[in-house]
Tab-separated table of C-alpha atoms in Angstrom:
chain	number	residue	atom	x	y	z
A	1	UNK	CA	5.011	41.080	98.647
A	2	UNK	CA	8.202	42.492	100.202
A	3	UNK	CA	10.890	44.268	98.226
A	4	UNK	CA	14.540	44.434	99.212
A	5	UNK	CA	17.474	46.268	97.640
A	6	UNK	CA	20.624	44.113	97.894
A	7	UNK	CA	22.800	47.210	97.309
A	8	UNK	CA	21.626	48.973	100.470
A	9	UNK	CA	21.790	47.719	104.008
A	10	UNK	CA	19.246	50.122	105.506
A	11	UNK	CA	16.158	51.983	104.464
A	12	UNK	CA	17.026	55.287	102.767
A	13	UNK	CA	15.253	58.270	104.157
A	14	UNK	CA	11.954	59.002	102.482
A	15	UNK	CA	11.681	55.681	100.594
A	16	UNK	CA	8.756	54.129	102.369
A	17	UNK	CA	7.288	53.028	105.637
A	18	UNK	CA	9.082	51.149	108.366
A	19	UNK	CA	9.121	47.369	108.379
A	20	UNK	CA	5.745	45.860	109.067
A	21	UNK	CA	4.742	42.948	111.278
A	22	UNK	CA	6.089	39.481	110.490
A	23	UNK	CA	4.304	37.528	107.749
A	24	UNK	CA	2.924	34.083	108.622
A	25	UNK	CA	5.130	31.160	107.637
A	26	UNK	CA	8.416	33.123	107.561
A	27	UNK	CA	11.383	33.223	109.856
A	28	UNK	CA	11.922	36.389	111.873
A	29	UNK	CA	14.805	37.400	109.656
A	30	UNK	CA	12.900	37.065	106.383
A	31	UNK	CA	9.703	38.609	107.705
A	32	UNK	CA	11.385	41.792	108.854
A	33	UNK	CA	13.101	42.612	105.578
A	34	UNK	CA	12.717	46.339	104.819
A	35	UNK	CA	10.127	47.428	102.277
A	36	UNK	CA	11.949	49.578	99.698
A	37	UNK	CA	9.900	50.769	96.730
A	38	UNK	CA	12.017	51.716	93.729
A	39	UNK	CA	9.290	54.033	92.535
A	40	UNK	CA	6.791	56.224	94.295
A	41	UNK	CA	3.908	54.262	95.799
A	42	UNK	CA	0.321	55.253	94.992
A	43	UNK	CA	-0.752	57.870	97.475
A	44	UNK	CA	2.749	59.157	98.149
A	45	UNK	CA	3.491	62.828	97.602
A	46	UNK	CA	4.605	63.530	94.008
A	47	UNK	CA	7.985	64.774	95.098
A	48	UNK	CA	8.672	62.008	97.630
A	49	UNK	CA	10.717	59.810	95.287
A	50	UNK	CA	11.666	62.535	92.853
A	51	UNK	CA	14.406	63.924	95.114
A	52	UNK	CA	15.719	60.614	96.447
A	53	UNK	CA	18.295	58.955	94.095
A	54	UNK	CA	18.044	55.706	96.041
A	55	UNK	CA	14.376	55.427	95.038
A	56	UNK	CA	14.576	56.768	91.478
A	57	UNK	CA	17.432	54.858	89.826
A	58	UNK	CA	18.398	51.704	91.714
A	59	UNK	CA	20.816	49.411	89.873
A	60	UNK	CA	18.869	46.346	90.903
A	61	UNK	CA	15.976	45.477	93.099
A	62	UNK	CA	14.604	42.239	94.491
A	63	UNK	CA	11.010	41.188	95.076
A	64	UNK	CA	10.427	38.664	97.817
A	65	UNK	CA	7.329	36.673	96.837
A	66	UNK	CA	5.772	34.781	99.725
A	67	UNK	CA	2.698	32.534	99.431
A	68	UNK	CA	0.205	33.059	102.198
A	69	UNK	CA	-0.487	29.315	102.500
A	70	UNK	CA	1.674	26.251	101.786
A	71	UNK	CA	1.320	25.157	98.134
A	72	UNK	CA	-0.186	28.450	97.001
A	73	UNK	CA	0.990	29.538	93.548
A	74	UNK	CA	2.149	33.162	93.398
A	75	UNK	CA	1.486	35.004	90.117
A	76	UNK	CA	4.313	36.043	87.776
A	77	UNK	CA	5.941	39.459	88.149
A	78	UNK	CA	6.311	41.234	84.812
A	79	UNK	CA	9.740	42.178	83.501
A	80	UNK	CA	11.510	39.957	86.064
A	81	UNK	CA	13.507	36.738	85.909
A	82	UNK	CA	12.762	34.444	88.865
A	83	UNK	CA	15.367	32.527	90.795
A	84	UNK	CA	14.903	30.655	94.081
A	85	UNK	CA	17.320	31.930	96.686
A	86	UNK	CA	19.123	29.090	98.535
A	87	UNK	CA	18.260	30.589	101.904
A	88	UNK	CA	14.584	30.839	100.986
A	89	UNK	CA	13.826	27.115	100.265
A	90	UNK	CA	11.197	26.462	102.903
A	91	UNK	CA	7.989	24.495	102.876
A	92	UNK	CA	6.217	27.701	101.830
A	93	UNK	CA	8.277	27.882	98.554
A	94	UNK	CA	9.690	31.344	99.260
A	95	UNK	CA	10.868	32.800	95.927
A	96	UNK	CA	13.329	35.638	95.488
A	97	UNK	CA	12.865	37.378	92.116
A	98	UNK	CA	15.664	39.647	90.865
A	99	UNK	CA	14.642	42.529	88.601
A	100	UNK	CA	16.730	44.860	86.532
A	101	UNK	CA	15.586	48.397	85.771
A	102	UNK	CA	14.504	49.094	82.194
A	103	UNK	CA	14.341	52.258	80.250
A	104	UNK	CA	11.073	53.824	79.332
A	105	UNK	CA	11.569	52.960	75.664
A	106	UNK	CA	12.171	49.249	76.242
A	107	UNK	CA	9.977	47.052	74.007
A	108	UNK	CA	9.068	44.834	76.962
A	109	UNK	CA	7.791	47.756	79.029
A	110	UNK	CA	4.044	47.698	79.515
A	111	UNK	CA	1.711	50.163	81.229
A	112	UNK	CA	1.128	49.635	84.920
A	113	UNK	CA	-2.586	48.987	84.391
A	114	UNK	CA	-2.040	46.458	81.546
A	115	UNK	CA	-3.696	43.133	82.620
A	116	UNK	CA	-1.232	41.154	80.439
A	117	UNK	CA	2.241	42.614	80.821
A	118	UNK	CA	4.630	42.142	77.918
A	119	UNK	CA	7.030	40.011	79.926
A	120	UNK	CA	4.238	37.647	80.941
A	121	UNK	CA	3.105	37.235	77.328
A	122	UNK	CA	6.696	36.486	76.263
A	123	UNK	CA	6.985	33.799	78.931
A	124	UNK	CA	3.769	32.169	77.732
A	125	UNK	CA	4.887	32.072	74.088
A	126	UNK	CA	8.465	30.967	74.707
A	127	UNK	CA	7.618	27.288	75.372
A	128	UNK	CA	5.376	26.663	72.328
A	129	UNK	CA	7.753	28.559	70.024
A	130	UNK	CA	10.656	26.395	71.106
A	131	UNK	CA	8.658	23.220	70.472
A	132	UNK	CA	7.655	24.423	66.985
A	133	UNK	CA	11.251	25.338	66.179
A	134	UNK	CA	12.443	21.896	67.323
A	135	UNK	CA	9.841	20.101	65.168
A	136	UNK	CA	10.729	22.165	62.081
A	137	UNK	CA	14.446	21.526	62.614
A	138	UNK	CA	13.964	17.767	62.955
A	139	UNK	CA	11.733	17.662	59.851
A	140	UNK	CA	14.193	19.582	57.686
A	141	UNK	CA	17.057	17.387	58.893
A	142	UNK	CA	15.114	14.257	57.972
A	143	UNK	CA	14.370	15.585	54.487
A	144	UNK	CA	18.009	16.485	53.834
A	145	UNK	CA	19.253	13.096	55.055
A	146	UNK	CA	16.650	11.303	52.908
A	147	UNK	CA	17.804	13.217	49.835
A	148	UNK	CA	21.512	12.665	50.447
A	149	UNK	CA	21.356	9.026	51.516
A	150	UNK	CA	18.048	7.986	49.998
A	151	UNK	CA	17.763	4.826	47.886
A	152	UNK	CA	14.958	3.349	45.796
A	153	UNK	CA	12.855	2.676	48.908
A	154	UNK	CA	13.392	5.982	50.677
A	155	UNK	CA	10.742	8.668	51.029
A	156	UNK	CA	10.266	11.953	49.194
A	157	UNK	CA	10.873	10.668	45.632
A	158	UNK	CA	9.593	13.896	44.076
A	159	UNK	CA	11.889	16.011	46.243
A	160	UNK	CA	14.825	13.799	45.250
A	161	UNK	CA	13.958	14.359	41.600
A	162	UNK	CA	14.054	18.114	42.122
A	163	UNK	CA	17.509	17.954	43.703
A	164	UNK	CA	18.925	15.373	41.279
A	165	UNK	CA	20.718	16.656	38.202
A	166	UNK	CA	19.703	15.625	34.663
A	167	UNK	CA	23.116	13.991	34.194
A	168	UNK	CA	22.513	11.614	37.077
A	169	UNK	CA	19.086	10.765	35.712
A	170	UNK	CA	20.511	10.023	32.284
A	171	UNK	CA	23.246	7.752	33.633
A	172	UNK	CA	20.877	5.724	35.828
A	173	UNK	CA	20.473	2.110	34.752
A	174	UNK	CA	17.242	1.675	32.768
A	175	UNK	CA	14.771	-0.970	33.812
A	176	UNK	CA	14.816	-4.198	31.852
A	177	UNK	CA	12.210	-3.834	29.160
A	178	UNK	CA	9.754	-6.654	28.652
A	179	UNK	CA	8.354	-7.511	25.263
A	180	UNK	CA	5.402	-9.617	24.153
A	181	UNK	CA	4.490	-12.341	26.670
A	182	UNK	CA	7.317	-11.086	28.906
A	183	UNK	CA	10.166	-12.058	26.572
A	184	UNK	CA	13.477	-10.295	27.296
A	185	UNK	CA	14.026	-9.601	23.576
A	186	UNK	CA	11.658	-8.866	20.709
A	187	UNK	CA	10.986	-11.481	18.086
A	188	UNK	CA	12.055	-10.899	14.459
A	189	UNK	CA	9.508	-9.915	11.874
A	190	UNK	CA	7.157	-12.656	10.715
A	191	UNK	CA	7.624	-14.506	14.001
A	192	UNK	CA	5.148	-15.209	16.798
A	193	UNK	CA	6.277	-14.612	20.400
A	194	UNK	CA	5.127	-17.243	22.873
A	195	UNK	CA	5.645	-18.257	26.481
A	196	UNK	CA	4.205	-21.288	28.246
A	197	UNK	CA	4.448	-22.845	31.713
A	198	UNK	CA	3.386	-26.337	32.746
A	199	UNK	CA	1.311	-26.940	35.862
A	200	UNK	CA	3.030	-27.134	39.253
A	201	UNK	CA	2.048	-30.406	40.942
A	202	UNK	CA	-1.761	-30.427	41.158
A	203	UNK	CA	-2.008	-26.924	42.644
A	204	UNK	CA	-1.028	-24.281	40.062
A	205	UNK	CA	-2.462	-24.554	36.570
A	206	UNK	CA	-0.529	-24.092	33.311
A	207	UNK	CA	-0.303	-20.934	31.163
A	208	UNK	CA	-0.029	-20.474	27.410
A	209	UNK	CA	0.652	-16.971	26.012
A	210	UNK	CA	0.958	-16.052	22.317
A	211	UNK	CA	1.639	-12.553	20.960
A	212	UNK	CA	0.868	-11.005	24.345
A	213	UNK	CA	-2.515	-12.771	24.507
A	214	UNK	CA	-3.213	-15.352	27.204
A	215	UNK	CA	-4.699	-18.374	25.452
A	216	UNK	CA	-5.061	-20.669	28.468
A	217	UNK	CA	-4.679	-20.039	32.220
A	218	UNK	CA	-6.374	-20.553	35.559
A	219	UNK	CA	-7.593	-16.960	35.418
A	220	UNK	CA	-9.391	-17.671	32.148
A	221	UNK	CA	-10.749	-20.868	33.769
A	222	UNK	CA	-10.017	-23.032	30.729
A	223	UNK	CA	-7.294	-25.344	32.106
A	224	UNK	CA	-7.594	-28.716	33.810
A	225	UNK	CA	-5.849	-31.920	34.850
A	226	UNK	CA	-4.115	-33.777	32.032
A	227	UNK	CA	-3.162	-32.181	28.687
A	228	UNK	CA	-4.019	-28.528	27.949
A	229	UNK	CA	-3.940	-27.945	24.188
A	230	UNK	CA	-4.357	-24.720	22.176
A	231	UNK	CA	-4.710	-24.835	18.376
A	232	UNK	CA	-3.486	-21.709	16.534
A	233	UNK	CA	-3.574	-20.627	12.889
A	234	UNK	CA	0.082	-20.723	11.798
A	235	UNK	CA	-0.352	-17.859	9.318
A	236	UNK	CA	-2.445	-15.299	11.215
A	237	UNK	CA	-1.591	-16.364	14.758
A	238	UNK	CA	-5.262	-16.421	15.755
A	239	UNK	CA	-6.559	-18.945	18.280
A	240	UNK	CA	-8.670	-21.707	16.737
A	241	UNK	CA	-9.667	-23.661	19.851
A	242	UNK	CA	-8.396	-24.444	23.343
A	243	UNK	CA	-9.355	-27.430	25.494
A	244	UNK	CA	-8.179	-29.505	28.457
A	245	UNK	CA	-8.247	-33.325	28.382
A	246	UNK	CA	-8.228	-35.388	31.581
A	247	UNK	CA	-5.616	-38.105	31.110
A	248	UNK	CA	-6.281	-39.751	34.488
A	249	UNK	CA	-10.026	-40.374	34.507
A	250	UNK	CA	-11.151	-39.020	31.102
A	251	UNK	CA	-11.733	-40.635	27.727
A	252	UNK	CA	-8.717	-40.630	25.387
A	253	UNK	CA	-11.020	-40.746	22.369
A	254	UNK	CA	-11.973	-37.134	23.035
A	255	UNK	CA	-8.317	-36.193	22.576
A	256	UNK	CA	-7.995	-38.268	19.394
A	257	UNK	CA	-11.040	-36.574	17.862
A	258	UNK	CA	-9.504	-33.213	18.658
A	259	UNK	CA	-6.096	-33.711	17.001
A	260	UNK	CA	-6.851	-36.076	14.125
A	261	UNK	CA	-8.474	-33.585	11.716
A	262	UNK	CA	-5.792	-30.864	12.005
A	263	UNK	CA	-5.024	-28.844	8.867
A	264	UNK	CA	-1.580	-28.306	7.426
A	265	UNK	CA	0.259	-25.465	9.190
A	266	UNK	CA	-1.812	-25.543	12.380
A	267	UNK	CA	0.284	-24.820	15.460
A	268	UNK	CA	-0.272	-27.059	18.514
A	269	UNK	CA	0.643	-25.784	22.014
A	270	UNK	CA	0.609	-28.450	24.762
A	271	UNK	CA	1.160	-27.988	28.539
A	272	UNK	CA	0.765	-30.742	31.114
A	273	UNK	CA	-0.939	-30.444	34.502
A	274	UNK	CA	-0.766	-33.139	37.198
A	275	UNK	CA	-0.915	-36.367	35.109
A	276	UNK	CA	-0.529	-36.183	31.291
A	277	UNK	CA	-0.030	-39.820	30.278
A	278	UNK	CA	-2.053	-42.451	32.156
A	279	UNK	CA	-4.763	-42.682	29.465
A	280	UNK	CA	-2.399	-42.113	26.555
A	281	UNK	CA	-2.290	-44.976	23.981
A	282	UNK	CA	-0.037	-45.747	21.002
A	283	UNK	CA	-2.153	-43.841	18.488
A	284	UNK	CA	-2.066	-40.748	20.654
A	285	UNK	CA	1.729	-40.944	20.992
A	286	UNK	CA	2.117	-41.380	17.211
A	287	UNK	CA	-0.058	-38.342	16.475
A	288	UNK	CA	2.051	-36.149	18.747
A	289	UNK	CA	5.201	-37.619	17.255
A	290	UNK	CA	3.968	-36.636	13.796
A	291	UNK	CA	3.495	-33.091	15.089
A	292	UNK	CA	7.231	-32.970	15.906
A	293	UNK	CA	7.499	-34.399	19.439
A	294	UNK	CA	10.467	-36.589	20.313
A	295	UNK	CA	9.669	-37.109	24.024
A	296	UNK	CA	6.052	-38.182	23.836
A	297	UNK	CA	7.037	-41.835	23.521
A	298	UNK	CA	8.611	-41.650	27.018
A	299	UNK	CA	5.863	-39.610	28.647
A	300	UNK	CA	4.658	-41.276	31.868
A	301	UNK	CA	2.564	-40.769	35.007
A	302	UNK	CA	2.899	-37.269	36.508
A	303	UNK	CA	5.695	-36.161	34.187
A	304	UNK	CA	6.018	-32.470	33.318
A	305	UNK	CA	5.793	-31.714	29.591
A	306	UNK	CA	5.557	-28.614	27.362
A	307	UNK	CA	5.571	-28.828	23.590
A	308	UNK	CA	4.912	-26.716	20.492
A	309	UNK	CA	4.427	-28.599	17.196
A	310	UNK	CA	2.712	-28.170	13.871
A	311	UNK	CA	0.845	-30.256	11.370
A	312	UNK	CA	3.066	-31.260	8.447
A	313	UNK	CA	6.514	-30.559	9.952
A	314	UNK	CA	9.402	-32.560	8.463
A	315	UNK	CA	11.737	-32.468	11.463
A	316	UNK	CA	11.389	-32.654	15.205
A	317	UNK	CA	10.322	-29.474	16.965
A	318	UNK	CA	12.970	-27.444	18.827
A	319	UNK	CA	10.297	-26.287	21.281
A	320	UNK	CA	9.876	-29.176	23.725
A	321	UNK	CA	10.832	-29.877	27.362
A	322	UNK	CA	10.243	-32.969	29.463
A	323	UNK	CA	11.018	-33.853	33.110
A	324	UNK	CA	10.456	-37.356	34.496
A	325	UNK	CA	8.589	-38.015	37.702
A	326	UNK	CA	11.199	-39.394	40.140
A	327	UNK	CA	11.113	-39.430	43.925
A	328	UNK	CA	14.860	-38.718	43.937
A	329	UNK	CA	14.634	-35.532	41.851
A	330	UNK	CA	11.061	-34.297	42.348
A	331	UNK	CA	10.785	-30.711	43.488
A	332	UNK	CA	7.339	-31.273	44.964
A	333	UNK	CA	6.145	-34.297	46.910
A	334	UNK	CA	5.115	-36.699	44.168
A	335	UNK	CA	5.616	-34.252	41.263
A	336	UNK	CA	8.623	-32.875	39.357
A	337	UNK	CA	9.291	-29.174	38.891
A	338	UNK	CA	7.193	-27.012	36.603
A	339	UNK	CA	8.623	-26.300	33.141
A	340	UNK	CA	8.813	-22.898	31.455
A	341	UNK	CA	9.520	-22.337	27.771
A	342	UNK	CA	9.532	-19.244	25.544
A	343	UNK	CA	10.646	-18.328	22.080
A	344	UNK	CA	9.738	-17.117	18.580
A	345	UNK	CA	7.918	-19.286	16.062
A	346	UNK	CA	8.135	-18.424	12.326
A	347	UNK	CA	4.807	-17.804	10.664
A	348	UNK	CA	3.722	-20.222	8.001
A	349	UNK	CA	3.511	-18.735	4.502
A	350	UNK	CA	0.577	-20.872	3.384
A	351	UNK	CA	-1.970	-23.080	5.018
A	352	UNK	CA	-4.287	-25.647	3.557
């Protein structure tokens, strides 16, 4: 390593030996730079540098670091900031390192025999610390932006709650409340809430719900092709029996035996699935008409039909929907749309 003081053009008296022989790989001019120690070298007399101001307090000094072989990495010099001199860019990567003198009380000053000088430790920690600081900054920025611009689907919902004021929480629109069987409004007292859906084509089965209890559905595995009928006690609202009757390949007498002996006040819930009418005869249509149906007389192949009636009613039921099977209006190929009906049925006061 050669040292050169840019402030002096010649070697001050008593500051070190004369220039040595040229180093391999350097030009004549660079190899013969004077060797100027800014402090006393080991082995020098104690008073050699003590009486020479040029050696004791230089304003700046430069260390010329030269690798002995091409590609060799030269170790760091503590308490120095490296800079490649334009004139020193050779294939040997000649590096000129400028150093500024530091006081004895400087925090970066380390003992001469310290294997890990303070400046070298600082250089090693500077890169990781900058990366950590960048990650923390990006994370905090993301959190703040999420809080300020966040919607229902944004992250950090708990953090948003902490930063949101109680007034904003109180003025937020409440979610639509669902009542029994998913009705948007509650039923009056002494009324039974119901919701029913006919089958969709021959793929999705029907559903019948009463007072938040599923009476018939594909999940309960008690529905089938044809007419799905649930009998309910009109006073208590309890399920009496639920069955499915195949109106395409089944026996209509099974249906007649099921609805003939009904008691006064029994509620009858009917939902079609696929084909509700192929096996239906005149007696069957009359029985449903007596229960309050006005559309059963027109029920045909693959029509959609939902109906709620009761034994002993005097008028036609208000709870009935019917859609004809027509290739011009069918929602599905060969089937009309599924029907959905909901409402509140008054309880019967007596039953016989």
